[in-house]
Amino acid sequence: ADIIMRFKDLGIVIEPHEIILRHVVPNNVYRQTIHVKNVGSKSKRIKLFRPASKDFALTCQNPEHPVPPGLEVTGVLEYTAKSSQEIRDSIVVDIDGQELPIAISSFPARPEITVDESIDFGIHVADNKTVYKKIIVRNTGAVSVPYKIEYKGEHAIGFTPQTAVVEHDGFVEVE
């Protein structure tokens, strides 16, 4: 999430103010650059401190002297995914002795299924006509996922296909 956070009282801008790593796959390396800019009128001591977890590495040259207005301290967070589990941590930004956390969240690759619309057949008179609708089942996630439709209602409703695999970044049309 590349969202800028401005701290007026401290005269700094942090970008991004949180780091979210989505669809993380084991044995891959992920990087995110962090910028902490002095937008105030006075020089400030700005330092970045690495996360507690050994899975994260922070490359940053913390300046020995206060950072003048208009300049920034930049760091690069590197994350090596060792497993398919959620991990949360934070980088600490120290501004003249006041600590601000930059939250880090890592989410494993997973499917994300959505259906474009609900199915509403309305009211129909029994006139021996077949009524059908199409819906799209989408997977915007990073992993393929099987799905199965089961209906145990009182009306004669059928689905085609009843089972399928929705590929990552793909869709299946269901009637």
PDB file of N, CA and C in Angstrom, residues 115 119 135 137 146-152 157-164 172 174-175:
ATOM      1  N   VAL A 115     -18.146 -13.476  -6.863  1.00  0.00           N
ATOM      2  CA  VAL A 115     -19.226 -13.725  -7.813  1.00  0.00           C
ATOM      3  C   VAL A 115     -19.793 -12.360  -8.150  1.00  0.00           C
ATOM      4  N   ILE A 119     -28.057 -14.326  -7.805  1.00  0.00           N
ATOM      5  CA  ILE A 119     -28.961 -14.913  -8.798  1.00  0.00           C
ATOM      6  C   ILE A 119     -30.387 -14.685  -8.328  1.00  0.00           C
ATOM      7  N   ILE A 135     -23.640 -16.480 -14.509  1.00  0.00           N
ATOM      8  CA  ILE A 135     -22.870 -15.713 -13.532  1.00  0.00           C
ATOM      9  C   ILE A 135     -21.393 -16.022 -13.765  1.00  0.00           C
ATOM     10  N   VAL A 137     -17.784 -16.595 -11.910  1.00  0.00           N
ATOM     11  CA  VAL A 137     -17.045 -16.859 -10.674  1.00  0.00           C
ATOM     12  C   VAL A 137     -15.592 -16.501 -10.974  1.00  0.00           C
ATOM     13  N   PRO A 146     -10.364 -25.114  -6.538  1.00  0.00           N
ATOM     14  CA  PRO A 146     -11.534 -25.859  -7.017  1.00  0.00           C
ATOM     15  C   PRO A 146     -12.796 -25.303  -6.340  1.00  0.00           C
ATOM     16  N   TYR A 147     -13.921 -25.373  -7.043  1.00  0.00           N
ATOM     17  CA  TYR A 147     -15.171 -24.998  -6.412  1.00  0.00           C
ATOM     18  C   TYR A 147     -16.229 -26.031  -6.772  1.00  0.00           C
ATOM     19  N   LYS A 148     -17.259 -26.080  -5.947  1.00  0.00           N
ATOM     20  CA  LYS A 148     -18.352 -27.018  -6.166  1.00  0.00           C
ATOM     21  C   LYS A 148     -19.636 -26.331  -5.726  1.00  0.00           C
ATOM     22  N   ILE A 149     -20.657 -26.415  -6.568  1.00  0.00           N
ATOM     23  CA  ILE A 149     -21.951 -25.838  -6.221  1.00  0.00           C
ATOM     24  C   ILE A 149     -22.861 -26.978  -5.796  1.00  0.00           C
ATOM     25  N   GLU A 150     -23.430 -26.856  -4.602  1.00  0.00           N
ATOM     26  CA  GLU A 150     -24.409 -27.830  -4.111  1.00  0.00           C
ATOM     27  C   GLU A 150     -25.689 -27.085  -3.792  1.00  0.00           C
ATOM     28  N   TYR A 151     -26.796 -27.568  -4.315  1.00  0.00           N
ATOM     29  CA  TYR A 151     -28.091 -26.951  -4.052  1.00  0.00           C
ATOM     30  C   TYR A 151     -29.024 -28.016  -3.512  1.00  0.00           C
ATOM     31  N   LYS A 152     -29.624 -27.754  -2.360  1.00  0.00           N
ATOM     32  CA  LYS A 152     -30.523 -28.720  -1.746  1.00  0.00           C
ATOM     33  C   LYS A 152     -31.874 -28.083  -1.455  1.00  0.00           C
ATOM     34  N   ILE A 157     -33.428 -26.668  -9.667  1.00  0.00           N
ATOM     35  CA  ILE A 157     -32.415 -25.748 -10.174  1.00  0.00           C
ATOM     36  C   ILE A 157     -31.138 -26.541 -10.437  1.00  0.00           C
ATOM     37  N   GLY A 158     -30.592 -26.355 -11.615  1.00  0.00           N
ATOM     38  CA  GLY A 158     -29.352 -27.035 -11.972  1.00  0.00           C
ATOM     39  C   GLY A 158     -28.273 -26.020 -12.312  1.00  0.00           C
ATOM     40  N   PHE A 159     -27.029 -26.404 -12.143  1.00  0.00           N
ATOM     41  CA  PHE A 159     -25.891 -25.535 -12.435  1.00  0.00           C
ATOM     42  C   PHE A 159     -24.940 -26.265 -13.369  1.00  0.00           C
ATOM     43  N   THR A 160     -24.412 -25.548 -14.350  1.00  0.00           N
ATOM     44  CA  THR A 160     -23.429 -26.113 -15.263  1.00  0.00           C
ATOM     45  C   THR A 160     -22.280 -25.133 -15.402  1.00  0.00           C
ATOM     46  N   PRO A 161     -21.066 -25.509 -15.084  1.00  0.00           N
ATOM     47  CA  PRO A 161     -20.659 -26.760 -14.445  1.00  0.00           C
ATOM     48  C   PRO A 161     -20.890 -26.689 -12.929  1.00  0.00           C
ATOM     49  N   GLN A 162     -21.093 -27.852 -12.335  1.00  0.00           N
ATOM     50  CA  GLN A 162     -21.272 -27.914 -10.881  1.00  0.00           C
ATOM     51  C   GLN A 162     -19.937 -27.889 -10.160  1.00  0.00           C
ATOM     52  N   THR A 163     -18.905 -28.383 -10.817  1.00  0.00           N
ATOM     53  CA  THR A 163     -17.560 -28.344 -10.238  1.00  0.00           C
ATOM     54  C   THR A 163     -16.598 -27.853 -11.321  1.00  0.00           C
ATOM     55  N   ALA A 164     -15.565 -27.186 -10.879  1.00  0.00           N
ATOM     56  CA  ALA A 164     -14.542 -26.689 -11.807  1.00  0.00           C
ATOM     57  C   ALA A 164     -13.357 -26.198 -10.986  1.00  0.00           C
ATOM     58  N   VAL A 172     -14.719 -18.609 -14.308  1.00  0.00           N
ATOM     59  CA  VAL A 172     -15.528 -19.689 -14.858  1.00  0.00           C
ATOM     60  C   VAL A 172     -16.932 -19.117 -15.023  1.00  0.00           C
ATOM     61  N   VAL A 174     -20.802 -19.765 -15.204  1.00  0.00           N
ATOM     62  CA  VAL A 174     -21.742 -20.772 -14.686  1.00  0.00           C
ATOM     63  C   VAL A 174     -23.146 -20.420 -15.156  1.00  0.00           C
ATOM     64  N   GLU A 175     -23.853 -21.423 -15.694  1.00  0.00           N
ATOM     65  CA  GLU A 175     -25.255 -21.236 -16.096  1.00  0.00           C
ATOM     66  C   GLU A 175     -26.138 -21.965 -15.129  1.00  0.00           C
TER      67      GLU A 175
END
